[in-house]
mmCIF file of N, CA and C in Angstrom:
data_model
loop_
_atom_site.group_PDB
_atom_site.id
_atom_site.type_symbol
_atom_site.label_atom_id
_atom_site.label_comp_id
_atom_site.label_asym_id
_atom_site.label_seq_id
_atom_site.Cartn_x
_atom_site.Cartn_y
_atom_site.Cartn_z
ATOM 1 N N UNK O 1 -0.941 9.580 -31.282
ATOM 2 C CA UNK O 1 -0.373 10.157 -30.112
ATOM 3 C C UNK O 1 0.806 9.331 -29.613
ATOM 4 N N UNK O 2 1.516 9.582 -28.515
ATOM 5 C CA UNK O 2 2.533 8.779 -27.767
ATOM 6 C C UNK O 2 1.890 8.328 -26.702
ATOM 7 N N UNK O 3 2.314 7.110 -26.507
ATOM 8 C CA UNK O 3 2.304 6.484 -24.795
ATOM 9 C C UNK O 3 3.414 6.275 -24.330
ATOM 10 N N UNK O 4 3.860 7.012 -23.400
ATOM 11 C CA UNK O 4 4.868 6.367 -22.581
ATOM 12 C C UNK O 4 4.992 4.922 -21.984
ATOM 13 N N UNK O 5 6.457 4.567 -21.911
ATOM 14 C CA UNK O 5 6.849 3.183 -21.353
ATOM 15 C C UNK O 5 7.642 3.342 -20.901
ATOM 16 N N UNK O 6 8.644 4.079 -20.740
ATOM 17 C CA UNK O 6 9.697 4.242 -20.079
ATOM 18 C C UNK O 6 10.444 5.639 -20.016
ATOM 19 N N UNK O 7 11.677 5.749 -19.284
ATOM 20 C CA UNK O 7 13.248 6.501 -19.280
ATOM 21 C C UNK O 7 14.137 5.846 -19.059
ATOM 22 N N UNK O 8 15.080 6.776 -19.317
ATOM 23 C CA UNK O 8 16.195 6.479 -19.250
ATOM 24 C C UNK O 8 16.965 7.317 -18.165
ATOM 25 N N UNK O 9 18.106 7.145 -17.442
ATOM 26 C CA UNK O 9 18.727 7.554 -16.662
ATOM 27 C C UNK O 9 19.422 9.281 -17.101
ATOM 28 N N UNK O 10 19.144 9.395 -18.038
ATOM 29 C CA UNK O 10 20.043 10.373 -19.001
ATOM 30 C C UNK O 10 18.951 11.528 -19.385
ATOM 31 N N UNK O 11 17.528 11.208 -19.092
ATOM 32 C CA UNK O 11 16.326 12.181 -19.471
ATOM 33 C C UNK O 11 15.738 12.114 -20.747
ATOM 34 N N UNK O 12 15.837 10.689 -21.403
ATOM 35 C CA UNK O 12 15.472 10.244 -22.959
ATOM 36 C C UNK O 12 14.090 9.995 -21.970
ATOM 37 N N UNK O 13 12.899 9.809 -23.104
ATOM 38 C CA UNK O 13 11.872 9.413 -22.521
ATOM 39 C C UNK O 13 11.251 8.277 -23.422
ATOM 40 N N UNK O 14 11.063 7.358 -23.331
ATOM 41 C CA UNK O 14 10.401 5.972 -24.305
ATOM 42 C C UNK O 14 9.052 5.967 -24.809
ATOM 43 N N UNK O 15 8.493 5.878 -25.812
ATOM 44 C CA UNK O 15 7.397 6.509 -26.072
ATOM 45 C C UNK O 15 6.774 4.929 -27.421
ATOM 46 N N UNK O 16 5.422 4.593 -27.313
ATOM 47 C CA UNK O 16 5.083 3.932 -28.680
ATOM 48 C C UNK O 16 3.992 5.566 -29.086
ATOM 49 N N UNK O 17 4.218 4.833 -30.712
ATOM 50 C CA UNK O 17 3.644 5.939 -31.477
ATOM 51 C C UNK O 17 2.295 5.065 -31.573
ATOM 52 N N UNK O 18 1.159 5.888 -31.215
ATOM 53 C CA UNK O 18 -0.045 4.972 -30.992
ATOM 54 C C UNK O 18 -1.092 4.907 -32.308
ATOM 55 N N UNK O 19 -0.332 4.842 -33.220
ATOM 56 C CA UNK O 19 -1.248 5.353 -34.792
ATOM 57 C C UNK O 19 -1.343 3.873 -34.971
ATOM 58 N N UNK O 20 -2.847 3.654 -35.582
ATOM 59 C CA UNK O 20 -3.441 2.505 -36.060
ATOM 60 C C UNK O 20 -3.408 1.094 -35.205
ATOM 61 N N UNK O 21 -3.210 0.064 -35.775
ATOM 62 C CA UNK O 21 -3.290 -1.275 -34.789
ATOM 63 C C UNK O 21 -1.919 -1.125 -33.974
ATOM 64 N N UNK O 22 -2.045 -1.549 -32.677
ATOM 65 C CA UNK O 22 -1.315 -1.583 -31.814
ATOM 66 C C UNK O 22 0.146 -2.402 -32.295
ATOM 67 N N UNK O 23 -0.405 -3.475 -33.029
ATOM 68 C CA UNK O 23 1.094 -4.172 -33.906
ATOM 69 C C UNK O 23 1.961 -3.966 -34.496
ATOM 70 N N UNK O 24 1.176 -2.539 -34.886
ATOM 71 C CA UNK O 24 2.033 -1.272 -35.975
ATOM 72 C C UNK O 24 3.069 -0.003 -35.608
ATOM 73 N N UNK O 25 2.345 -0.130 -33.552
ATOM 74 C CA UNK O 25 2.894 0.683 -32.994
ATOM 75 C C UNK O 25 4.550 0.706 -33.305
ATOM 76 N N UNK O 26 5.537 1.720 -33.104
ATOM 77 C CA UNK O 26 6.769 1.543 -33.021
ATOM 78 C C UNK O 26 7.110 2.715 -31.930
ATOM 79 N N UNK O 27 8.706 2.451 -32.031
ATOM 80 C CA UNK O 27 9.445 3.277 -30.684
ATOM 81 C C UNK O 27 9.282 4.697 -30.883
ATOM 82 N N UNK O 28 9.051 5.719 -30.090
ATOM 83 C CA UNK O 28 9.524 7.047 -30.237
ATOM 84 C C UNK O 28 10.356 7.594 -28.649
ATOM 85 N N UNK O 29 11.926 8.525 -28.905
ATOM 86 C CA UNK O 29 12.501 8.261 -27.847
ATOM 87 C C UNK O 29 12.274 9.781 -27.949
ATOM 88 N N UNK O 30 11.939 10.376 -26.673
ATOM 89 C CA UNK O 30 12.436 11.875 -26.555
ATOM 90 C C UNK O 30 14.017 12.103 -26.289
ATOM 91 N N UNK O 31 14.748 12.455 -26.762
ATOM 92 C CA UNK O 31 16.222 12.188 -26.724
ATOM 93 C C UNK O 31 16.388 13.988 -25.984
ATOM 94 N N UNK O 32 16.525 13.817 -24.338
ATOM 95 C CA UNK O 32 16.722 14.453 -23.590
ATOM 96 C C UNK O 32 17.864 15.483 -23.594
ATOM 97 N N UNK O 33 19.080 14.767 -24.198
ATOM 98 C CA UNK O 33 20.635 15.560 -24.990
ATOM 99 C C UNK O 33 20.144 16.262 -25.815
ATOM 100 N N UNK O 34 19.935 15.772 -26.950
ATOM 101 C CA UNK O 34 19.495 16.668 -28.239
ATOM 102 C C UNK O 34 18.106 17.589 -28.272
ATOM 103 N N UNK O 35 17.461 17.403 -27.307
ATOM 104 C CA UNK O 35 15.996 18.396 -27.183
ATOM 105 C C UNK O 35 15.396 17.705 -29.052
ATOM 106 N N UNK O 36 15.069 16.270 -29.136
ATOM 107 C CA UNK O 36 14.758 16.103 -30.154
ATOM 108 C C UNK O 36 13.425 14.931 -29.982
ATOM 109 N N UNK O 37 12.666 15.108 -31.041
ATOM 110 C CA UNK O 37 12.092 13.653 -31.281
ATOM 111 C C UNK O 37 12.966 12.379 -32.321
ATOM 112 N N UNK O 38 13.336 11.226 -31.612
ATOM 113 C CA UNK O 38 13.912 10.303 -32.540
ATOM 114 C C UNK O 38 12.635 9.203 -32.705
ATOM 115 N N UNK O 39 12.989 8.606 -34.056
ATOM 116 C CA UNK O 39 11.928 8.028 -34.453
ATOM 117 C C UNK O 39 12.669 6.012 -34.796
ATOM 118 N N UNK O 40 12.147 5.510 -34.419
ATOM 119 C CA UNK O 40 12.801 3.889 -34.358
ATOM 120 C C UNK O 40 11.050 2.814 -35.185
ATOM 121 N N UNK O 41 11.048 3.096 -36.338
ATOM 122 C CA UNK O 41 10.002 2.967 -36.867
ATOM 123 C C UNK O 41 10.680 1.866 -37.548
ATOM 124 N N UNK O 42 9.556 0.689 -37.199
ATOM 125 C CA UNK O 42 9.848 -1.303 -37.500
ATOM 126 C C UNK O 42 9.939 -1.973 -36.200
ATOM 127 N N UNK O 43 10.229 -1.122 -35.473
ATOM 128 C CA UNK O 43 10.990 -1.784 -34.481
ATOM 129 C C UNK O 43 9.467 -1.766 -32.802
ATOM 130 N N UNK O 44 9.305 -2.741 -32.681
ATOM 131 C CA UNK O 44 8.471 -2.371 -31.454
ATOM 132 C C UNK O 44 9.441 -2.570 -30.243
ATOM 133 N N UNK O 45 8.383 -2.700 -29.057
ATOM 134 C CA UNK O 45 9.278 -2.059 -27.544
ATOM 135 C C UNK O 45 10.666 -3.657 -27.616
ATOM 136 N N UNK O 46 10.260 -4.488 -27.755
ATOM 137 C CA UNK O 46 11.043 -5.455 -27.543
ATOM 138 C C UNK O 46 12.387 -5.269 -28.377
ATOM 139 N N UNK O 47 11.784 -5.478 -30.039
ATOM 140 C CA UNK O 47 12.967 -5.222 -30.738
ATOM 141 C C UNK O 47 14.171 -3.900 -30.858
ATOM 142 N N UNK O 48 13.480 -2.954 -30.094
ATOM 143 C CA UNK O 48 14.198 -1.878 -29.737
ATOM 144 C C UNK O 48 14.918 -1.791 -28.391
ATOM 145 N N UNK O 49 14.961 -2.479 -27.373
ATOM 146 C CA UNK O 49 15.567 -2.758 -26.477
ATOM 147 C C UNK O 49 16.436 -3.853 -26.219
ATOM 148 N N UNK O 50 16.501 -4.531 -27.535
ATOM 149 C CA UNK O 50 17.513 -5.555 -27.917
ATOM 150 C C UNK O 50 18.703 -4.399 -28.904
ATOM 151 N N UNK O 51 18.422 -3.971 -29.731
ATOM 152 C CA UNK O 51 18.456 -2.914 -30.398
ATOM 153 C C UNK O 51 19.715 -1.691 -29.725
ATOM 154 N N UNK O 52 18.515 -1.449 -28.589
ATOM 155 C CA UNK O 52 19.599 -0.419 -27.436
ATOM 156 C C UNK O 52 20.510 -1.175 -26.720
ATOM 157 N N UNK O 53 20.529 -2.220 -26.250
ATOM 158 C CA UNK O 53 21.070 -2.512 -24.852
ATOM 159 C C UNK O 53 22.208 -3.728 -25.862
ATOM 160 N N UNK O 54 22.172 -3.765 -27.256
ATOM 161 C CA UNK O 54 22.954 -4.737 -27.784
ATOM 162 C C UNK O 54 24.114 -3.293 -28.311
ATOM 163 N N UNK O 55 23.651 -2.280 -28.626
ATOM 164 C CA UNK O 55 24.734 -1.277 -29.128
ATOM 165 C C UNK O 55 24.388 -0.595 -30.223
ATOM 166 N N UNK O 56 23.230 -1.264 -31.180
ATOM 167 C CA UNK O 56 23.040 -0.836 -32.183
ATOM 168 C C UNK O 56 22.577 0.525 -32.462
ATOM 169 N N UNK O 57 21.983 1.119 -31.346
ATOM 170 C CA UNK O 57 21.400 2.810 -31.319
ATOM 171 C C UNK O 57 22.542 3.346 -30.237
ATOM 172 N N UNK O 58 23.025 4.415 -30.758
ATOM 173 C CA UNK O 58 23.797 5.596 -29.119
ATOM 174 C C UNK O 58 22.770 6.138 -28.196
ATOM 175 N N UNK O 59 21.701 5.293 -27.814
ATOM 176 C CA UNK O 59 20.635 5.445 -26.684
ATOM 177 C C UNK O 59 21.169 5.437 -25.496
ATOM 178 N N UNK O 60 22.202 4.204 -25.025
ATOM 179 C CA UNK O 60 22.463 3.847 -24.141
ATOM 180 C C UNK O 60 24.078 3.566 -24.121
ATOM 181 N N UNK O 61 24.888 4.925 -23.487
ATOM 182 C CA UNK O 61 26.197 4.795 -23.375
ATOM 183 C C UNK O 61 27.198 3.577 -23.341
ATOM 184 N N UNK O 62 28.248 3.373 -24.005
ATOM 185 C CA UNK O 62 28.917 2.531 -23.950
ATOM 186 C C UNK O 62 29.554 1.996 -22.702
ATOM 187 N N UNK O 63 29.259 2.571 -21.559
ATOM 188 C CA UNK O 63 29.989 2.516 -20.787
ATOM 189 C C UNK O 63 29.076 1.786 -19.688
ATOM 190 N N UNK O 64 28.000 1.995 -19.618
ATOM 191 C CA UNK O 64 26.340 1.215 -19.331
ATOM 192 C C UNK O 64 26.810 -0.520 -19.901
ATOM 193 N N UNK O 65 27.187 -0.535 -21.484
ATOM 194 C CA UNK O 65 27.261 -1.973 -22.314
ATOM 195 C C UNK O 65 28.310 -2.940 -21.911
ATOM 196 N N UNK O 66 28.955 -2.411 -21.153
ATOM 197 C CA UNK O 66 30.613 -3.101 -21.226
ATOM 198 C C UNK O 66 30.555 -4.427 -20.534
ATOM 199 N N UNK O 67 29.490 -4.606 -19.376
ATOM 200 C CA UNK O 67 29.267 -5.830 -18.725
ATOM 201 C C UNK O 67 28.086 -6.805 -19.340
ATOM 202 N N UNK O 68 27.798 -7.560 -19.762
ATOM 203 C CA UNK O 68 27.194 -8.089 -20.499
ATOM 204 C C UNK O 68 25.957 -8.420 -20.220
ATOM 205 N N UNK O 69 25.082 -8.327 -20.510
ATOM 206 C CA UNK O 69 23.523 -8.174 -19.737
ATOM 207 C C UNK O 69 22.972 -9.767 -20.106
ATOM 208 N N UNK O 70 22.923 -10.464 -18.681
ATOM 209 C CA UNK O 70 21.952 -11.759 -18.506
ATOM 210 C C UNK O 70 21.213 -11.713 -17.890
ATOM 211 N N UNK O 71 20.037 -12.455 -19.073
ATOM 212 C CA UNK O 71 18.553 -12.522 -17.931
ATOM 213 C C UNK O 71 18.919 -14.168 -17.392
ATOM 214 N N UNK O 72 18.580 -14.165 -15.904
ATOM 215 C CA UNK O 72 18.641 -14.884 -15.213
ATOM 216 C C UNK O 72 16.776 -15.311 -14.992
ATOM 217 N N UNK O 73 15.697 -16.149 -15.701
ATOM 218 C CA UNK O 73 14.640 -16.246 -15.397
ATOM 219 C C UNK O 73 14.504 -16.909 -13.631
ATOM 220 N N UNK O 74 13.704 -16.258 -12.808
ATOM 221 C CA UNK O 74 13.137 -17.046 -11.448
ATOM 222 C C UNK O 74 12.891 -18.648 -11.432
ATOM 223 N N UNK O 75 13.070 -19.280 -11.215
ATOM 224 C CA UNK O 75 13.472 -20.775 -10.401
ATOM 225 C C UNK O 75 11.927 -20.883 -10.155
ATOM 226 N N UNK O 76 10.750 -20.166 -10.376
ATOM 227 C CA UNK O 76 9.434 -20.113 -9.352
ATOM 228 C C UNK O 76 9.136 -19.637 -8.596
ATOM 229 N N UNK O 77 7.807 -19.700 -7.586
ATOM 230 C CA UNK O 77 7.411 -18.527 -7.023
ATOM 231 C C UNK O 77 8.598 -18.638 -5.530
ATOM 232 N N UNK O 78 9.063 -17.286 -5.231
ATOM 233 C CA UNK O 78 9.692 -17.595 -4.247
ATOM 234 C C UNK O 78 8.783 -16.799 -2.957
ATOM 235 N N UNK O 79 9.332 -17.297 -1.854
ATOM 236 C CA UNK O 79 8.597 -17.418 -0.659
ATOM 237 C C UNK O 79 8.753 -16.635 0.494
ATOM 238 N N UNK O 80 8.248 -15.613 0.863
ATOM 239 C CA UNK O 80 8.793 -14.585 1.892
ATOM 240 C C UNK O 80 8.776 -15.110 3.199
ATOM 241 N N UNK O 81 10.020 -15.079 3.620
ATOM 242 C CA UNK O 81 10.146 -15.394 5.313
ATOM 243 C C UNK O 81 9.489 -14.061 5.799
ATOM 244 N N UNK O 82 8.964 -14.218 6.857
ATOM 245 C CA UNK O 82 8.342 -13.043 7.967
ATOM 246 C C UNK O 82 8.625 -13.499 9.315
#
């Protein structure tokens, strides 16, 4: 079956294909443009979102890529003023 994990802004829908050990799982995108199933088989959620957001799939418009995406990790727990 599919499990969802995500969307996209565009009406793609993110999907693992849930056949056999979970390690085996890979990407399935409902590709919202094309009224299609795309299939990203090797690739799990991580390596496919390096994948998208580096350029290598037309998942995610070029125009989304142009600023360069940094993860900035948290400094630690931060602390809510009230």
């Amino acid at each position: 079956g599919l499990m969802p994990f995500g969307a996209t802004g565009n009406g793609d829908y993110l999907n693992w294909k849930t056949d056999g050990d979970p390690d085996d799982w890979f990407v399935v995108v409902w590709d919202g443009a094309e009224t299609e199933f795309r299939e990203f088989r090797g690739l799990n959620m991580v390596a496919f979102l390096v994948e998208a957001l580096s350029g290598k799939t037309d998942l995610i418009p070029e125009c989304f890529r142009e600023t360069p995406n940094v993860f900035k990790p948290a400094e630690g727990p931060q602390e809510i003023e009230r």
